[in-house]
Amino acid sequence: MFFEIQGITKRYGGLVANSDVSLHVNQHEIVGLIGPNGAGKSTLFQIIDGFVRPDSGSIRFKDKDLTRLPTFKINKAGIACTFQHAQLFPQLDVLESVMIGAYCRTTHRAAARQEAEKLVAFTGLQGKESTLIDKLTMFDRKRVELTAALATRPELLLLDELFAGLNSTEVSEMVDLVLRIRREMKPTFLIVEHVIKVIMSICERVYVLDYGKIIAECKPDELSKNPLVVKAYLGEEYDAS
Amino acid sequence: MQSAKTEWIGDWITPKNLLVCILIVPVLLIPFFYKGGAALLPMHLVIMVASYIVLAQTWNILSGLTGMFSLGHATFYGLGGYALAVAMVKLKLNPLVGLAAGIVLSAFFGLLLGAISSRLTGFFFTISTIALAQVIRTIAMQWTPVTNSITGLKIFRPIVSRMTFFYLSIAMAVAVSIFFAYLRRSRTGSMFVAIRENINLARSLGVDVVRYKTISSVIAAMIASVVGSFITYYIQVVDPNYLSPIISEKIIMVSIIGGMGYAWGPIFGSVLILLEEFIRGTLGARYAPLASTLYGVILIVFMLFRPKGIVSINLKRSFGMAIAALTPSKDVNASVGPNPENLGAGGGSTLHASQFSKEK
Ligand SMILES: Nc1ncnc2c1ncn2[C@@H]1O[C@H](COP(=O)(O)OP(=O)(O)OP(=O)(O)O)[C@@H](O)[C@H]1O
Ligand SMILES: [Mg+2]
């Protein structure tokens, strides 16, 4: 199995953010993870990234147990992520931000720089190499975050609401970028997304999380036919009427 | 493609850096300007300024680059001083053995600080640096058989001309400043600033945060210790004042007012050290503590108006008009004084002067 999590549970006091969550992702797949606000999607990502320790459960990646590893080792193992609230190096420029990712795989400055320049051009940020992050638009920031993650040469990319806060032109540009990344670098994706159009257009399989539990696993076009999913999104009244 | 080496050297040979090289020449000639004893005081001032440049550069590595804000940097300076003096006075060893012992001892405490920083960040880390400094200082005051308590240790050494100390101190300041600039642009330097800028993002990009924090504090500690040994050998006495918070404050002041995180920062900020000596010289030793008051005022003024220090002052804008008035040529840029980012201190390999000045 390429990537598999089993029985992940995480409690915050009385609140169960993740309850016995199990899912898997096959190599080269694009899998979506959706669910209403507060369903526990970001919590699950933080657990996979090693930022949060689960109360129980395990995470396996290419036959390696990642469950108790520190974050940087999870990255070295081949998993990179972008955060729901874009995380950046505010006072560094675009190129160095990406180089820091590239240094994950090389110790040579010239090699890291070359790799960063290549990726910056690939994600459409050329010409902005020496711009400070502080001065970038939201769209560019999200692209820098994605580019830095790519520079660590991930085999599995976790994208937490990468498309949130973008206008529709930017959303379609970002969709194109993700598809281009997939074609040329062949990573596997696990994507948390509220923009349903994105899920429909790029995901091959979707998990639905509600109150910390996986309530459905299906193809994107089957979502609207699943009564549990409809209920989770629209609430009980819809069911009653 | 250019090799990494030529790219680096090419980046450094700029008109402004060359200008600084030229400006340093009169300083190097100080011993020959004055006749006999008159050169001693200026040389002493340069030795102190150069030593503070080195100390501030080491603090700049730890706090400016890596974001581990230390208020106890005198610890390493004092350890270097005491190691040398104890080795020479109590153990009758060669001073170089003392120097090495100081470096090893400081490296150990640097490691300790690194370990602490893996648990404590921000404010709590800062508090722990104060605590560590206090512990070491108390030991220096109380462990009388070894340290001679507040009297300190007086060392006897063969006569070494002040000129030797003078040139040695300048060589150290130049070497450590260049090392800082080199470090800033290296892989290690990028790891340091990544930790400072966003520790969680750094982690998720594969940065081994604990390892690089430790490297940063060990490097800073070892170099600061050398300065402590150097000054002790020069002044021929070490006492608990070496470990005093006032020393830590001065180091921080020089670095912050110059510009935290930039190679030029401590160099510009070190003029402050002259202030104290100037007051001592003109008003008498009784008024020397006045300098501390002035440091405080200057620090507040800078925090309010120039939080990024002297390096962030736009020389082009400030002096541009004056220079334009003085020079017939239209090329203002070429004739402006040293611009801070040329030593490669700025954010990354490609930070340009224009961005610098846009920063507040
Ligand atoms: N550190 C924390 N301490 C306490 N409660 C937390 C913590 N982190 C998350 N939670 C709670 O866990 C639940 C799941 O949060 P999470 O951020 O994972 O949801 P999400 O599915 O990502 O939601 P959204 O779509 O709004 O991003 C929420 O109720 C949240 O308040
Ligand atoms: Mg979320």
PDB file of C-alpha atoms in Angstrom, chain A residues 113-227:
ATOM      1  CA  ARG A 113      19.342  27.541  -6.591  1.00  0.00           C
ATOM      2  CA  GLN A 114      19.099  25.959  -9.998  1.00  0.00           C
ATOM      3  CA  GLU A 115      16.293  23.697  -8.846  1.00  0.00           C
ATOM      4  CA  ALA A 116      14.470  26.647  -7.279  1.00  0.00           C
ATOM      5  CA  GLU A 117      14.801  28.744 -10.437  1.00  0.00           C
ATOM      6  CA  LYS A 118      13.444  25.893 -12.512  1.00  0.00           C
ATOM      7  CA  LEU A 119      10.449  25.385 -10.214  1.00  0.00           C
ATOM      8  CA  VAL A 120       9.694  29.079  -9.894  1.00  0.00           C
ATOM      9  CA  ALA A 121       9.462  29.260 -13.670  1.00  0.00           C
ATOM     10  CA  PHE A 122       7.343  26.099 -13.735  1.00  0.00           C
ATOM     11  CA  THR A 123       4.750  27.515 -11.346  1.00  0.00           C
ATOM     12  CA  GLY A 124       4.577  30.815 -13.198  1.00  0.00           C
ATOM     13  CA  LEU A 125       6.426  32.957 -10.684  1.00  0.00           C
ATOM     14  CA  GLN A 126       9.322  33.905 -12.938  1.00  0.00           C
ATOM     15  CA  GLY A 127      10.280  37.555 -12.645  1.00  0.00           C
ATOM     16  CA  LYS A 128       9.311  37.561  -8.979  1.00  0.00           C
ATOM     17  CA  GLU A 129      12.360  35.659  -7.697  1.00  0.00           C
ATOM     18  CA  SER A 130      13.675  38.572  -5.692  1.00  0.00           C
ATOM     19  CA  THR A 131      10.332  39.896  -4.469  1.00  0.00           C
ATOM     20  CA  LEU A 132       9.826  39.682  -0.733  1.00  0.00           C
ATOM     21  CA  ILE A 133       6.948  37.432   0.300  1.00  0.00           C
ATOM     22  CA  ASP A 134       5.414  40.335   2.226  1.00  0.00           C
ATOM     23  CA  LYS A 135       4.774  42.122  -1.055  1.00  0.00           C
ATOM     24  CA  LEU A 136       3.001  39.307  -2.878  1.00  0.00           C
ATOM     25  CA  THR A 137      -0.698  38.836  -3.612  1.00  0.00           C
ATOM     26  CA  MET A 138      -2.622  35.953  -2.032  1.00  0.00           C
ATOM     27  CA  PHE A 139      -2.499  33.969  -5.252  1.00  0.00           C
ATOM     28  CA  ASP A 140       1.270  34.365  -5.546  1.00  0.00           C
ATOM     29  CA  ARG A 141       1.737  33.469  -1.891  1.00  0.00           C
ATOM     30  CA  LYS A 142      -0.166  30.248  -2.361  1.00  0.00           C
ATOM     31  CA  ARG A 143       1.937  29.470  -5.403  1.00  0.00           C
ATOM     32  CA  VAL A 144       5.158  30.160  -3.481  1.00  0.00           C
ATOM     33  CA  GLU A 145       4.015  27.831  -0.723  1.00  0.00           C
ATOM     34  CA  LEU A 146       3.219  25.151  -3.276  1.00  0.00           C
ATOM     35  CA  THR A 147       6.518  25.710  -5.105  1.00  0.00           C
ATOM     36  CA  ALA A 148       8.535  25.392  -1.896  1.00  0.00           C
ATOM     37  CA  ALA A 149       6.684  22.171  -1.088  1.00  0.00           C
ATOM     38  CA  LEU A 150       7.440  20.872  -4.595  1.00  0.00           C
ATOM     39  CA  ALA A 151      11.113  21.680  -4.128  1.00  0.00           C
ATOM     40  CA  THR A 152      11.312  18.976  -1.476  1.00  0.00           C
ATOM     41  CA  ARG A 153      10.386  16.497  -4.272  1.00  0.00           C
ATOM     42  CA  PRO A 154       7.392  14.973  -2.506  1.00  0.00           C
ATOM     43  CA  GLU A 155       5.814  11.730  -3.582  1.00  0.00           C
ATOM     44  CA  LEU A 156       2.675  12.616  -1.688  1.00  0.00           C
ATOM     45  CA  LEU A 157       1.351  16.180  -1.568  1.00  0.00           C
ATOM     46  CA  LEU A 158      -1.221  17.237   1.002  1.00  0.00           C
ATOM     47  CA  LEU A 159      -3.015  20.410  -0.038  1.00  0.00           C
ATOM     48  CA  ASP A 160      -5.243  21.997   2.594  1.00  0.00           C
ATOM     49  CA  GLU A 161      -7.669  24.398   0.914  1.00  0.00           C
ATOM     50  CA  LEU A 162      -5.152  25.578  -1.637  1.00  0.00           C
ATOM     51  CA  PHE A 163      -7.964  27.065  -3.681  1.00  0.00           C
ATOM     52  CA  ALA A 164      -9.725  28.944  -0.892  1.00  0.00           C
ATOM     53  CA  GLY A 165      -9.734  32.711  -1.222  1.00  0.00           C
ATOM     54  CA  LEU A 166      -8.923  32.715  -4.937  1.00  0.00           C
ATOM     55  CA  ASN A 167     -11.138  34.265  -7.615  1.00  0.00           C
ATOM     56  CA  SER A 168     -12.468  32.054 -10.373  1.00  0.00           C
ATOM     57  CA  THR A 169      -9.698  32.861 -12.893  1.00  0.00           C
ATOM     58  CA  GLU A 170      -7.113  32.073 -10.251  1.00  0.00           C
ATOM     59  CA  VAL A 171      -8.911  28.866  -9.320  1.00  0.00           C
ATOM     60  CA  SER A 172      -8.770  27.596 -12.887  1.00  0.00           C
ATOM     61  CA  GLU A 173      -5.116  28.634 -13.197  1.00  0.00           C
ATOM     62  CA  MET A 174      -4.358  26.750 -10.005  1.00  0.00           C
ATOM     63  CA  VAL A 175      -6.266  23.704 -11.256  1.00  0.00           C
ATOM     64  CA  ASP A 176      -4.180  23.792 -14.437  1.00  0.00           C
ATOM     65  CA  LEU A 177      -1.033  24.061 -12.348  1.00  0.00           C
ATOM     66  CA  VAL A 178      -1.972  21.087 -10.187  1.00  0.00           C
ATOM     67  CA  LEU A 179      -2.712  19.008 -13.284  1.00  0.00           C
ATOM     68  CA  ARG A 180       0.578  20.081 -14.862  1.00  0.00           C
ATOM     69  CA  ILE A 181       2.455  19.146 -11.688  1.00  0.00           C
ATOM     70  CA  ARG A 182       0.776  15.794 -11.772  1.00  0.00           C
ATOM     71  CA  ARG A 183       1.662  15.201 -15.420  1.00  0.00           C
ATOM     72  CA  GLU A 184       5.284  16.213 -15.149  1.00  0.00           C
ATOM     73  CA  MET A 185       6.310  15.311 -11.599  1.00  0.00           C
ATOM     74  CA  LYS A 186       3.895  12.485 -10.971  1.00  0.00           C
ATOM     75  CA  PRO A 187       3.284  12.973  -7.267  1.00  0.00           C
ATOM     76  CA  THR A 188       0.211  11.638  -5.536  1.00  0.00           C
ATOM     77  CA  PHE A 189      -2.299  14.098  -4.099  1.00  0.00           C
ATOM     78  CA  LEU A 190      -4.542  14.206  -1.082  1.00  0.00           C
ATOM     79  CA  ILE A 191      -6.602  17.371  -1.253  1.00  0.00           C
ATOM     80  CA  VAL A 192      -8.859  19.074   1.268  1.00  0.00           C
ATOM     81  CA  GLU A 193     -11.186  21.397  -0.574  1.00  0.00           C
ATOM     82  CA  HIS A 194     -14.436  23.273  -0.183  1.00  0.00           C
ATOM     83  CA  VAL A 195     -14.602  24.422  -3.805  1.00  0.00           C
ATOM     84  CA  ILE A 196     -16.716  21.593  -5.192  1.00  0.00           C
ATOM     85  CA  LYS A 197     -15.855  22.472  -8.786  1.00  0.00           C
ATOM     86  CA  VAL A 198     -12.224  21.655  -8.008  1.00  0.00           C
ATOM     87  CA  ILE A 199     -13.115  18.321  -6.452  1.00  0.00           C
ATOM     88  CA  MET A 200     -15.245  17.446  -9.479  1.00  0.00           C
ATOM     89  CA  SER A 201     -12.592  18.409 -12.001  1.00  0.00           C
ATOM     90  CA  ILE A 202      -9.472  16.840 -10.521  1.00  0.00           C
ATOM     91  CA  CYS A 203     -10.258  14.179  -7.929  1.00  0.00           C
ATOM     92  CA  GLU A 204     -10.607  10.532  -8.779  1.00  0.00           C
ATOM     93  CA  ARG A 205     -11.953   9.462  -5.445  1.00  0.00           C
ATOM     94  CA  VAL A 206     -13.365  11.338  -2.465  1.00  0.00           C
ATOM     95  CA  TYR A 207     -13.627  10.704   1.247  1.00  0.00           C
ATOM     96  CA  VAL A 208     -16.247  12.584   3.238  1.00  0.00           C
ATOM     97  CA  LEU A 209     -15.523  13.465   6.843  1.00  0.00           C
ATOM     98  CA  ASP A 210     -18.246  14.596   9.235  1.00  0.00           C
ATOM     99  CA  TYR A 211     -17.844  15.154  12.983  1.00  0.00           C
ATOM    100  CA  GLY A 212     -14.468  13.435  12.789  1.00  0.00           C
ATOM    101  CA  LYS A 213     -15.797  10.264  11.132  1.00  0.00           C
ATOM    102  CA  ILE A 214     -15.442   9.063   7.557  1.00  0.00           C
ATOM    103  CA  ILE A 215     -19.050   8.792   6.394  1.00  0.00           C
ATOM    104  CA  ALA A 216     -18.527   8.048   2.714  1.00  0.00           C
ATOM    105  CA  GLU A 217     -15.972   7.069   0.104  1.00  0.00           C
ATOM    106  CA  CYS A 218     -17.007   7.409  -3.534  1.00  0.00           C
ATOM    107  CA  LYS A 219     -16.371   8.879  -6.970  1.00  0.00           C
ATOM    108  CA  PRO A 220     -16.897  12.673  -7.098  1.00  0.00           C
ATOM    109  CA  ASP A 221     -19.977  12.403  -9.315  1.00  0.00           C
ATOM    110  CA  GLU A 222     -21.649  10.039  -6.865  1.00  0.00           C
ATOM    111  CA  LEU A 223     -21.462  12.554  -4.014  1.00  0.00           C
ATOM    112  CA  SER A 224     -24.835  14.153  -4.685  1.00  0.00           C
ATOM    113  CA  LYS A 225     -26.504  10.739  -4.780  1.00  0.00           C
ATOM    114  CA  ASN A 226     -25.233   9.714  -1.368  1.00  0.00           C
ATOM    115  CA  PRO A 227     -27.928  10.481   1.244  1.00  0.00           C
TER     116      PRO A 227
END
